RNA sequence: GCCCUCGUAGCUCAGUGGAUAGAGCGCCUGCCUCCGGAGCAGGAAGUCACAGGUUCGAAUCCUGUCGAGGGCACCA
């Protein structure tokens, strides 16, 4: 539709130039936009204002010259010049009706665009330490990353979802020591719990399972052997748990990448990925030695200060591993890499960008900073610390409010906006929750289709897709759809490809929830004013069923991109 | 001190340099003999934090001030 409107303007302007009414060396780029106020029409362009100077014309006169040549076109219902020189275009009912056919032909592929052009993009998100349950912020980033991946796929990208497992470092040791301490307690031993240890109840649970499976044989074992055994067991268990919880919200990763693997010598050359990457940076002249440590000269690439890669004691920093990890990503052939990080990591952005630039991949990294979630319960702040053990986990939240409501709430805010999530409120308001408003529109359409098929409106045995195929006539008289609520519904359906484009370009899934609510509202308004199933008017019924089913498809598609179910009955 | 994000209706928040700044919730008034009332229609409600600047035009871009949150390791 955008292209249609732009073409109409472009052709009219070219005709005006040919006729000598407008003197311009070449036809300028024509941009059309949705006017903010719908009473101004479907599309508007400022091309007359932009070109007025070059044409040495008053912008309104120029606009008139273009507008005159557009009126009368079968796709144009009205065109007018407004304000300082806007050209407002109202599309004809005929042009809008074509959208319905477009939707039904495309099915769940409606709104697909080719912005990505088949390029490969990796979205890395969540990437929690495998030492305990995820907090609510992880849930938000999971919803965000997964929905971004869905939108990018719809926009023509080949997408992979990746989870980076931080399974190396002191927090893993702390984790093992914590489990070991609980195990010894369960065995009745006197033991001092590690000062920095994790105190969550899940630690005791894991210890109890080990005790049940393997008995007390580890109580008198040598501590380092005990801890390394416990580490592997507990790690595997937590990882499986993370995967399970994420799957429960519909988030599945293609790759789980272990940080440890970066420190394992390759069988080919006996060198670790970290060492190989550091050698590469060294060769390119990005490093220097100072006070026994190896530094990355990141200030040369926009960072505030230089960063240590290899410490004076010979060990590598987390940053060094992260550079090796990113080198690996690009080695795997991604044209673009998107990382979703929590706001508490934003200080890390510049050095990572510097590192990616040093690797020769400047401009191929996008870091999205997801603001944190402040969790409340009845107005009272809930602390989120793994250490205290007193926290509402992401899993708890899913259990309480359900995956649909959780995902929808997480995505409704823009990414760079901190989110206050009150659990009690979310549950109390469930009937006013916008997710139900959208889902209800979908369920309502399904009820209409059941009704049209002669079934009970609540008959769950009816196959909606098959019913739609059987009932909706390809040659329905769509020209009958010309009332205001019908036109408004078709306009809203026509806007979907633009929404996908913006959501993909801005990496902003909140555009999708907004659109879903607008589309649902257009449908509810249509429903209130336009009776669909009318035995006395089979032509109108056929046309409206066609429109209703197109709406069903579009609603299911946008909800699919959000990652929320489209129920046939509620 | 430096860096990042934010400041828009009573509340929670949208807003792509464009026209009279929008939505939901809450509040007030109406609408089912009728395909699902988890719905629809209408009303009240604004110094876009503040001050400059850029330009035909700024909630939007730039600078500064004030306020809120987060971050500034040879930690991970």
PDB file of C-alpha atoms in Angstrom, chain A residues 158-416:
ATOM      1  CA  UNK A 158      17.836 -16.027   8.434  1.00  0.00           C
ATOM      2  CA  UNK A 159      17.826 -16.044  12.208  1.00  0.00           C
ATOM      3  CA  UNK A 160      19.573 -18.111  14.838  1.00  0.00           C
ATOM      4  CA  UNK A 161      18.914 -17.852  18.565  1.00  0.00           C
ATOM      5  CA  UNK A 162      21.842 -18.389  20.854  1.00  0.00           C
ATOM      6  CA  UNK A 163      22.364 -18.713  24.601  1.00  0.00           C
ATOM      7  CA  UNK A 164      25.889 -18.036  25.899  1.00  0.00           C
ATOM      8  CA  UNK A 165      26.520 -20.100  29.003  1.00  0.00           C
ATOM      9  CA  UNK A 166      28.866 -18.406  31.468  1.00  0.00           C
ATOM     10  CA  UNK A 167      30.079 -21.711  32.829  1.00  0.00           C
ATOM     11  CA  UNK A 168      33.597 -20.608  33.710  1.00  0.00           C
ATOM     12  CA  UNK A 169      34.877 -18.586  36.614  1.00  0.00           C
ATOM     13  CA  UNK A 170      34.532 -18.004  40.307  1.00  0.00           C
ATOM     14  CA  UNK A 171      30.759 -18.076  40.409  1.00  0.00           C
ATOM     15  CA  UNK A 172      30.859 -21.701  39.300  1.00  0.00           C
ATOM     16  CA  UNK A 173      33.259 -22.521  42.132  1.00  0.00           C
ATOM     17  CA  UNK A 174      31.041 -20.691  44.590  1.00  0.00           C
ATOM     18  CA  UNK A 175      28.118 -22.665  43.261  1.00  0.00           C
ATOM     19  CA  UNK A 176      29.903 -25.985  43.782  1.00  0.00           C
ATOM     20  CA  UNK A 177      31.040 -25.027  47.273  1.00  0.00           C
ATOM     21  CA  UNK A 178      27.490 -24.025  48.186  1.00  0.00           C
ATOM     22  CA  UNK A 179      26.067 -27.363  47.074  1.00  0.00           C
ATOM     23  CA  UNK A 180      28.850 -29.208  48.893  1.00  0.00           C
ATOM     24  CA  UNK A 181      28.154 -27.310  52.115  1.00  0.00           C
ATOM     25  CA  UNK A 182      24.455 -28.181  51.989  1.00  0.00           C
ATOM     26  CA  UNK A 183      25.299 -31.780  51.242  1.00  0.00           C
ATOM     27  CA  UNK A 184      27.557 -32.004  54.269  1.00  0.00           C
ATOM     28  CA  UNK A 185      24.851 -30.415  56.413  1.00  0.00           C
ATOM     29  CA  UNK A 186      22.396 -33.050  55.232  1.00  0.00           C
ATOM     30  CA  UNK A 187      24.951 -35.672  56.198  1.00  0.00           C
ATOM     31  CA  UNK A 188      24.931 -34.193  59.677  1.00  0.00           C
ATOM     32  CA  UNK A 189      28.385 -32.664  59.483  1.00  0.00           C
ATOM     33  CA  UNK A 190      29.395 -29.417  61.112  1.00  0.00           C
ATOM     34  CA  UNK A 191      30.167 -27.076  58.258  1.00  0.00           C
ATOM     35  CA  UNK A 192      30.674 -23.384  57.749  1.00  0.00           C
ATOM     36  CA  UNK A 193      28.625 -22.111  54.833  1.00  0.00           C
ATOM     37  CA  UNK A 194      30.758 -20.141  52.337  1.00  0.00           C
ATOM     38  CA  UNK A 195      30.488 -16.429  52.981  1.00  0.00           C
ATOM     39  CA  UNK A 196      29.664 -15.553  49.386  1.00  0.00           C
ATOM     40  CA  UNK A 197      27.734 -18.771  48.808  1.00  0.00           C
ATOM     41  CA  UNK A 198      24.287 -19.021  47.202  1.00  0.00           C
ATOM     42  CA  UNK A 199      21.646 -19.449  49.855  1.00  0.00           C
ATOM     43  CA  UNK A 200      18.624 -20.265  47.727  1.00  0.00           C
ATOM     44  CA  UNK A 201      16.539 -23.298  48.638  1.00  0.00           C
ATOM     45  CA  UNK A 202      17.286 -24.862  45.247  1.00  0.00           C
ATOM     46  CA  UNK A 203      20.883 -25.431  46.383  1.00  0.00           C
ATOM     47  CA  UNK A 204      19.633 -27.634  49.201  1.00  0.00           C
ATOM     48  CA  UNK A 205      17.318 -29.413  46.771  1.00  0.00           C
ATOM     49  CA  UNK A 206      20.215 -30.313  44.512  1.00  0.00           C
ATOM     50  CA  UNK A 207      22.257 -31.491  47.493  1.00  0.00           C
ATOM     51  CA  UNK A 208      19.358 -33.632  48.638  1.00  0.00           C
ATOM     52  CA  UNK A 209      19.073 -35.278  45.244  1.00  0.00           C
ATOM     53  CA  UNK A 210      22.761 -36.080  45.226  1.00  0.00           C
ATOM     54  CA  UNK A 211      22.404 -37.588  48.688  1.00  0.00           C
ATOM     55  CA  UNK A 212      19.464 -39.686  47.553  1.00  0.00           C
ATOM     56  CA  UNK A 213      21.195 -40.933  44.393  1.00  0.00           C
ATOM     57  CA  UNK A 214      24.710 -41.408  45.665  1.00  0.00           C
ATOM     58  CA  UNK A 215      24.428 -41.684  49.432  1.00  0.00           C
ATOM     59  CA  UNK A 216      26.896 -40.252  51.923  1.00  0.00           C
ATOM     60  CA  UNK A 217      29.994 -41.485  50.161  1.00  0.00           C
ATOM     61  CA  UNK A 218      31.103 -37.934  49.297  1.00  0.00           C
ATOM     62  CA  UNK A 219      31.069 -36.740  52.901  1.00  0.00           C
ATOM     63  CA  UNK A 220      34.552 -37.993  53.610  1.00  0.00           C
ATOM     64  CA  UNK A 221      35.906 -37.526  50.103  1.00  0.00           C
ATOM     65  CA  UNK A 222      38.674 -35.139  49.259  1.00  0.00           C
ATOM     66  CA  UNK A 223      37.069 -31.622  48.924  1.00  0.00           C
ATOM     67  CA  UNK A 224      38.278 -30.731  45.427  1.00  0.00           C
ATOM     68  CA  UNK A 225      37.126 -34.053  44.007  1.00  0.00           C
ATOM     69  CA  UNK A 226      33.782 -33.677  45.739  1.00  0.00           C
ATOM     70  CA  UNK A 227      33.326 -30.158  44.458  1.00  0.00           C
ATOM     71  CA  UNK A 228      34.201 -30.918  40.874  1.00  0.00           C
ATOM     72  CA  UNK A 229      31.805 -33.852  40.850  1.00  0.00           C
ATOM     73  CA  UNK A 230      29.037 -31.774  42.417  1.00  0.00           C
ATOM     74  CA  UNK A 231      29.728 -28.954  40.011  1.00  0.00           C
ATOM     75  CA  UNK A 232      29.090 -31.091  36.961  1.00  0.00           C
ATOM     76  CA  UNK A 233      25.931 -32.582  38.389  1.00  0.00           C
ATOM     77  CA  UNK A 234      24.493 -29.306  39.596  1.00  0.00           C
ATOM     78  CA  UNK A 235      25.486 -27.485  36.421  1.00  0.00           C
ATOM     79  CA  UNK A 236      23.765 -30.031  34.191  1.00  0.00           C
ATOM     80  CA  UNK A 237      20.685 -29.890  36.337  1.00  0.00           C
ATOM     81  CA  UNK A 238      20.413 -26.115  36.363  1.00  0.00           C
ATOM     82  CA  UNK A 239      21.021 -25.915  32.633  1.00  0.00           C
ATOM     83  CA  UNK A 240      18.269 -28.427  31.941  1.00  0.00           C
ATOM     84  CA  UNK A 241      16.027 -26.416  34.195  1.00  0.00           C
ATOM     85  CA  UNK A 242      16.734 -23.150  32.368  1.00  0.00           C
ATOM     86  CA  UNK A 243      15.976 -24.812  29.074  1.00  0.00           C
ATOM     87  CA  UNK A 244      12.752 -26.237  30.468  1.00  0.00           C
ATOM     88  CA  UNK A 245      11.502 -22.923  31.847  1.00  0.00           C
ATOM     89  CA  UNK A 246      12.334 -21.043  28.651  1.00  0.00           C
ATOM     90  CA  UNK A 247      10.642 -23.707  26.568  1.00  0.00           C
ATOM     91  CA  UNK A 248       7.574 -23.265  28.762  1.00  0.00           C
ATOM     92  CA  UNK A 249       7.340 -19.695  27.504  1.00  0.00           C
ATOM     93  CA  UNK A 250       7.863 -20.757  23.914  1.00  0.00           C
ATOM     94  CA  UNK A 251      11.508 -19.735  23.738  1.00  0.00           C
ATOM     95  CA  UNK A 252      13.820 -22.315  22.186  1.00  0.00           C
ATOM     96  CA  UNK A 253      17.465 -21.743  21.333  1.00  0.00           C
ATOM     97  CA  UNK A 254      19.289 -23.095  18.303  1.00  0.00           C
ATOM     98  CA  UNK A 255      22.679 -23.024  19.978  1.00  0.00           C
ATOM     99  CA  UNK A 256      23.797 -23.237  23.600  1.00  0.00           C
ATOM    100  CA  UNK A 257      27.375 -21.971  23.550  1.00  0.00           C
ATOM    101  CA  UNK A 258      29.644 -22.852  26.452  1.00  0.00           C
ATOM    102  CA  UNK A 259      32.203 -20.305  27.618  1.00  0.00           C
ATOM    103  CA  UNK A 260      34.367 -23.196  28.812  1.00  0.00           C
ATOM    104  CA  UNK A 261      34.830 -24.416  25.268  1.00  0.00           C
ATOM    105  CA  UNK A 262      36.769 -21.251  24.511  1.00  0.00           C
ATOM    106  CA  UNK A 263      39.413 -22.338  27.005  1.00  0.00           C
ATOM    107  CA  UNK A 264      39.813 -25.855  25.666  1.00  0.00           C
ATOM    108  CA  UNK A 265      42.783 -26.473  23.401  1.00  0.00           C
ATOM    109  CA  UNK A 266      41.752 -27.412  19.910  1.00  0.00           C
ATOM    110  CA  UNK A 267      42.809 -30.856  18.725  1.00  0.00           C
ATOM    111  CA  UNK A 268      44.057 -29.314  15.492  1.00  0.00           C
ATOM    112  CA  UNK A 269      46.686 -26.879  16.772  1.00  0.00           C
ATOM    113  CA  UNK A 270      46.685 -27.340  20.541  1.00  0.00           C
ATOM    114  CA  UNK A 271      45.668 -23.722  21.041  1.00  0.00           C
ATOM    115  CA  UNK A 272      42.551 -22.420  22.761  1.00  0.00           C
ATOM    116  CA  UNK A 273      40.121 -20.086  21.059  1.00  0.00           C
ATOM    117  CA  UNK A 274      41.036 -17.385  23.560  1.00  0.00           C
ATOM    118  CA  UNK A 275      44.736 -17.666  22.811  1.00  0.00           C
ATOM    119  CA  UNK A 276      44.103 -17.730  19.096  1.00  0.00           C
ATOM    120  CA  UNK A 277      41.995 -14.575  19.277  1.00  0.00           C
ATOM    121  CA  UNK A 278      44.541 -12.746  21.408  1.00  0.00           C
ATOM    122  CA  UNK A 279      47.277 -13.662  18.932  1.00  0.00           C
ATOM    123  CA  UNK A 280      45.119 -12.234  16.195  1.00  0.00           C
ATOM    124  CA  UNK A 281      44.683  -8.940  18.055  1.00  0.00           C
ATOM    125  CA  UNK A 282      48.372  -8.832  18.835  1.00  0.00           C
ATOM    126  CA  UNK A 283      49.294  -9.338  15.212  1.00  0.00           C
ATOM    127  CA  UNK A 284      47.014  -6.518  14.168  1.00  0.00           C
ATOM    128  CA  UNK A 285      48.743  -4.249  16.678  1.00  0.00           C
ATOM    129  CA  UNK A 286      45.832  -3.757  19.046  1.00  0.00           C
ATOM    130  CA  UNK A 287      47.618  -4.917  22.204  1.00  0.00           C
ATOM    131  CA  UNK A 288      50.549  -3.963  24.424  1.00  0.00           C
ATOM    132  CA  UNK A 289      52.134  -5.203  27.618  1.00  0.00           C
ATOM    133  CA  UNK A 290      52.170  -3.182  30.792  1.00  0.00           C
ATOM    134  CA  UNK A 291      53.110  -4.192  34.349  1.00  0.00           C
ATOM    135  CA  UNK A 292      53.071  -7.836  33.438  1.00  0.00           C
ATOM    136  CA  UNK A 293      49.592  -7.814  31.917  1.00  0.00           C
ATOM    137  CA  UNK A 294      48.428  -7.856  28.300  1.00  0.00           C
ATOM    138  CA  UNK A 295      46.224  -4.906  27.422  1.00  0.00           C
ATOM    139  CA  UNK A 296      43.811  -4.174  24.596  1.00  0.00           C
ATOM    140  CA  UNK A 297      44.201  -0.659  23.232  1.00  0.00           C
ATOM    141  CA  UNK A 298      40.452  -0.036  23.118  1.00  0.00           C
ATOM    142  CA  UNK A 299      40.829   3.737  23.569  1.00  0.00           C
ATOM    143  CA  UNK A 300      41.994   3.837  19.947  1.00  0.00           C
ATOM    144  CA  UNK A 301      38.555   2.526  19.005  1.00  0.00           C
ATOM    145  CA  UNK A 302      36.309   4.715  21.106  1.00  0.00           C
ATOM    146  CA  UNK A 303      36.470   3.178  24.580  1.00  0.00           C
ATOM    147  CA  UNK A 304      37.114   5.245  27.725  1.00  0.00           C
ATOM    148  CA  UNK A 305      40.129   3.293  28.846  1.00  0.00           C
ATOM    149  CA  UNK A 306      42.255   0.388  27.760  1.00  0.00           C
ATOM    150  CA  UNK A 307      41.285  -3.059  29.016  1.00  0.00           C
ATOM    151  CA  UNK A 308      43.192  -5.995  30.401  1.00  0.00           C
ATOM    152  CA  UNK A 309      43.037  -9.224  28.424  1.00  0.00           C
ATOM    153  CA  UNK A 310      45.570 -11.374  30.244  1.00  0.00           C
ATOM    154  CA  UNK A 311      46.197 -10.667  33.884  1.00  0.00           C
ATOM    155  CA  UNK A 312      49.645 -10.480  35.495  1.00  0.00           C
ATOM    156  CA  UNK A 313      48.979 -13.869  37.065  1.00  0.00           C
ATOM    157  CA  UNK A 314      48.613 -15.395  33.604  1.00  0.00           C
ATOM    158  CA  UNK A 315      44.851 -15.942  33.673  1.00  0.00           C
ATOM    159  CA  UNK A 316      42.468 -14.423  31.149  1.00  0.00           C
ATOM    160  CA  UNK A 317      39.798 -11.867  31.864  1.00  0.00           C
ATOM    161  CA  UNK A 318      36.156 -12.468  31.104  1.00  0.00           C
ATOM    162  CA  UNK A 319      36.530  -9.825  28.418  1.00  0.00           C
ATOM    163  CA  UNK A 320      39.199 -11.880  26.633  1.00  0.00           C
ATOM    164  CA  UNK A 321      36.828 -14.841  26.492  1.00  0.00           C
ATOM    165  CA  UNK A 322      34.065 -12.584  25.251  1.00  0.00           C
ATOM    166  CA  UNK A 323      36.227 -11.341  22.398  1.00  0.00           C
ATOM    167  CA  UNK A 324      37.046 -14.916  21.453  1.00  0.00           C
ATOM    168  CA  UNK A 325      33.347 -15.695  21.587  1.00  0.00           C
ATOM    169  CA  UNK A 326      32.515 -12.845  19.234  1.00  0.00           C
ATOM    170  CA  UNK A 327      35.312 -13.811  16.879  1.00  0.00           C
ATOM    171  CA  UNK A 328      33.712 -17.240  16.764  1.00  0.00           C
ATOM    172  CA  UNK A 329      30.324 -15.767  15.933  1.00  0.00           C
ATOM    173  CA  UNK A 330      31.697 -13.959  12.887  1.00  0.00           C
ATOM    174  CA  UNK A 331      33.736 -16.984  11.888  1.00  0.00           C
ATOM    175  CA  UNK A 332      30.427 -18.818  11.722  1.00  0.00           C
ATOM    176  CA  UNK A 333      29.420 -16.441   8.952  1.00  0.00           C
ATOM    177  CA  UNK A 334      26.808 -14.160  10.494  1.00  0.00           C
ATOM    178  CA  UNK A 335      26.290 -10.915   8.626  1.00  0.00           C
ATOM    179  CA  UNK A 336      24.974  -9.349  11.754  1.00  0.00           C
ATOM    180  CA  UNK A 337      25.071 -10.108  15.459  1.00  0.00           C
ATOM    181  CA  UNK A 338      22.565  -8.780  17.969  1.00  0.00           C
ATOM    182  CA  UNK A 339      23.231  -9.053  21.700  1.00  0.00           C
ATOM    183  CA  UNK A 340      20.609  -8.320  24.296  1.00  0.00           C
ATOM    184  CA  UNK A 341      22.222  -7.263  27.532  1.00  0.00           C
ATOM    185  CA  UNK A 342      20.778  -6.119  30.799  1.00  0.00           C
ATOM    186  CA  UNK A 343      21.113  -2.465  31.697  1.00  0.00           C
ATOM    187  CA  UNK A 344      23.676  -3.419  34.339  1.00  0.00           C
ATOM    188  CA  UNK A 345      26.079  -4.320  31.490  1.00  0.00           C
ATOM    189  CA  UNK A 346      25.863  -1.135  29.492  1.00  0.00           C
ATOM    190  CA  UNK A 347      29.318  -0.040  30.654  1.00  0.00           C
ATOM    191  CA  UNK A 348      30.575  -3.003  28.700  1.00  0.00           C
ATOM    192  CA  UNK A 349      29.187  -1.887  25.346  1.00  0.00           C
ATOM    193  CA  UNK A 350      31.998   0.378  24.163  1.00  0.00           C
ATOM    194  CA  UNK A 351      34.781  -2.106  24.798  1.00  0.00           C
ATOM    195  CA  UNK A 352      32.850  -4.851  23.024  1.00  0.00           C
ATOM    196  CA  UNK A 353      32.244  -2.634  20.029  1.00  0.00           C
ATOM    197  CA  UNK A 354      35.921  -1.730  20.040  1.00  0.00           C
ATOM    198  CA  UNK A 355      36.843  -5.407  20.117  1.00  0.00           C
ATOM    199  CA  UNK A 356      34.529  -6.271  17.244  1.00  0.00           C
ATOM    200  CA  UNK A 357      36.000  -3.391  15.247  1.00  0.00           C
ATOM    201  CA  UNK A 358      39.517  -4.647  16.008  1.00  0.00           C
ATOM    202  CA  UNK A 359      38.468  -8.035  14.659  1.00  0.00           C
ATOM    203  CA  UNK A 360      37.510  -6.337  11.414  1.00  0.00           C
ATOM    204  CA  UNK A 361      33.739  -6.534  11.795  1.00  0.00           C
ATOM    205  CA  UNK A 362      32.852  -2.942  12.498  1.00  0.00           C
ATOM    206  CA  UNK A 363      29.172  -2.161  12.099  1.00  0.00           C
ATOM    207  CA  UNK A 364      28.070  -5.773  12.294  1.00  0.00           C
ATOM    208  CA  UNK A 365      27.285  -5.740  16.003  1.00  0.00           C
ATOM    209  CA  UNK A 366      24.131  -4.333  17.558  1.00  0.00           C
ATOM    210  CA  UNK A 367      23.893  -4.315  21.320  1.00  0.00           C
ATOM    211  CA  UNK A 368      20.416  -3.829  22.695  1.00  0.00           C
ATOM    212  CA  UNK A 369      20.287  -2.730  26.296  1.00  0.00           C
ATOM    213  CA  UNK A 370      17.194  -4.147  27.947  1.00  0.00           C
ATOM    214  CA  UNK A 371      16.228  -2.106  30.959  1.00  0.00           C
ATOM    215  CA  UNK A 372      15.610  -3.988  34.156  1.00  0.00           C
ATOM    216  CA  UNK A 373      12.367  -5.183  35.625  1.00  0.00           C
ATOM    217  CA  UNK A 374      11.338  -3.867  39.015  1.00  0.00           C
ATOM    218  CA  UNK A 375       9.204  -6.495  40.601  1.00  0.00           C
ATOM    219  CA  UNK A 376       6.460  -5.563  43.022  1.00  0.00           C
ATOM    220  CA  UNK A 377       4.003  -7.539  45.007  1.00  0.00           C
ATOM    221  CA  UNK A 378       1.027  -5.445  46.059  1.00  0.00           C
ATOM    222  CA  UNK A 379       3.088  -2.282  45.815  1.00  0.00           C
ATOM    223  CA  UNK A 380       6.037  -3.622  47.770  1.00  0.00           C
ATOM    224  CA  UNK A 381       9.411  -4.072  46.112  1.00  0.00           C
ATOM    225  CA  UNK A 382      10.575  -7.663  45.747  1.00  0.00           C
ATOM    226  CA  UNK A 383      14.315  -8.013  45.993  1.00  0.00           C
ATOM    227  CA  UNK A 384      16.038  -9.968  43.259  1.00  0.00           C
ATOM    228  CA  UNK A 385      19.300 -11.365  44.522  1.00  0.00           C
ATOM    229  CA  UNK A 386      20.633 -14.829  43.967  1.00  0.00           C
ATOM    230  CA  UNK A 387      22.583 -14.639  47.186  1.00  0.00           C
ATOM    231  CA  UNK A 388      19.815 -13.944  49.651  1.00  0.00           C
ATOM    232  CA  UNK A 389      17.753 -16.730  48.138  1.00  0.00           C
ATOM    233  CA  UNK A 390      14.659 -14.635  48.770  1.00  0.00           C
ATOM    234  CA  UNK A 391      13.465 -13.881  45.301  1.00  0.00           C
ATOM    235  CA  UNK A 392      10.591 -14.369  42.947  1.00  0.00           C
ATOM    236  CA  UNK A 393      12.077 -16.200  40.019  1.00  0.00           C
ATOM    237  CA  UNK A 394      11.053 -15.970  36.416  1.00  0.00           C
ATOM    238  CA  UNK A 395       9.552 -19.417  36.806  1.00  0.00           C
ATOM    239  CA  UNK A 396       7.427 -18.303  39.751  1.00  0.00           C
ATOM    240  CA  UNK A 397       6.136 -15.456  37.652  1.00  0.00           C
ATOM    241  CA  UNK A 398       5.249 -17.748  34.761  1.00  0.00           C
ATOM    242  CA  UNK A 399       3.355 -20.008  37.143  1.00  0.00           C
ATOM    243  CA  UNK A 400       1.413 -17.111  38.564  1.00  0.00           C
ATOM    244  CA  UNK A 401       0.448 -15.103  35.506  1.00  0.00           C
ATOM    245  CA  UNK A 402       0.881 -17.598  32.667  1.00  0.00           C
ATOM    246  CA  UNK A 403       3.184 -17.403  29.641  1.00  0.00           C
ATOM    247  CA  UNK A 404       0.822 -15.394  27.420  1.00  0.00           C
ATOM    248  CA  UNK A 405       0.278 -12.584  29.899  1.00  0.00           C
ATOM    249  CA  UNK A 406       3.937 -12.587  30.952  1.00  0.00           C
ATOM    250  CA  UNK A 407       5.233 -12.326  27.391  1.00  0.00           C
ATOM    251  CA  UNK A 408       2.715  -9.720  26.442  1.00  0.00           C
ATOM    252  CA  UNK A 409       3.480  -7.547  29.474  1.00  0.00           C
ATOM    253  CA  UNK A 410       7.212  -7.796  28.872  1.00  0.00           C
ATOM    254  CA  UNK A 411       6.910  -6.719  25.255  1.00  0.00           C
ATOM    255  CA  UNK A 412       4.410  -3.938  25.685  1.00  0.00           C
ATOM    256  CA  UNK A 413       6.969  -1.461  26.989  1.00  0.00           C
ATOM    257  CA  UNK A 414       9.711  -0.141  24.782  1.00  0.00           C
ATOM    258  CA  UNK A 415      13.017  -1.867  25.417  1.00  0.00           C
ATOM    259  CA  UNK A 416      14.811   1.122  26.897  1.00  0.00           C
TER     260      UNK A 416
END
